Amino acid sequence: MTVLKGIPSILPPELLFALAKMGHGDELVIADANFPAESTGACTPCNVVRCDALGAVEVLKAILSLLPLDPTCAPCALMAMMPMHVKAGWKTPIWDEYKQAAKVAEGKDVDFEEVERFAFYERAKKAYVVIATGEKAFYANLILKKGIIGDDGK
């Protein structure tokens, strides 16, 4: 728990340190409870930050209160549903919550892309940090790409 003015108290110090060290274009993973966070995070510079008692949406909102998203691309990547789950009619209502949170944080619609499951795992291994949450929603994994401060020229 962090006790600082203006910093969401749910973000642990290790995560704040990782966010501060990230540069433009670096990515982070917000992982659901089923994601192989430890094995994937072992490949990343900051490994895994555990936020097991938190849901992915609340972690996302807290991170987006501090982290600018890259405006030059689709800065948010979702793990695409496997065809068998699409065919079975599975739904991903959490994706709408992610999109709303990004819109509120950025003050505009934010582009999201869907990345095939195994390509998502490979991309996650190249992230700066993996954040393991207790999120139980299906397909709740998300990659964020860090933008810059002052991208409006001011």
JSON list of C-alpha atoms in Angstrom, two decimals, residues 59 67 71 128:
[
{"chain": "A", "resi": 59, "resn": "VAL", "atom": "CA", "xyz": [-5.82, -1.70, -11.19]},
{"chain": "A", "resi": 67, "resn": "LEU", "atom": "CA", "xyz": [0.51, 6.49, -16.98]},
{"chain": "A", "resi": 71, "resn": "PRO", "atom": "CA", "xyz": [-1.22, 8.22, -28.96]},
{"chain": "A", "resi": 128, "resn": "TYR", "atom": "CA", "xyz": [8.49, -4.24, -18.78]}
]
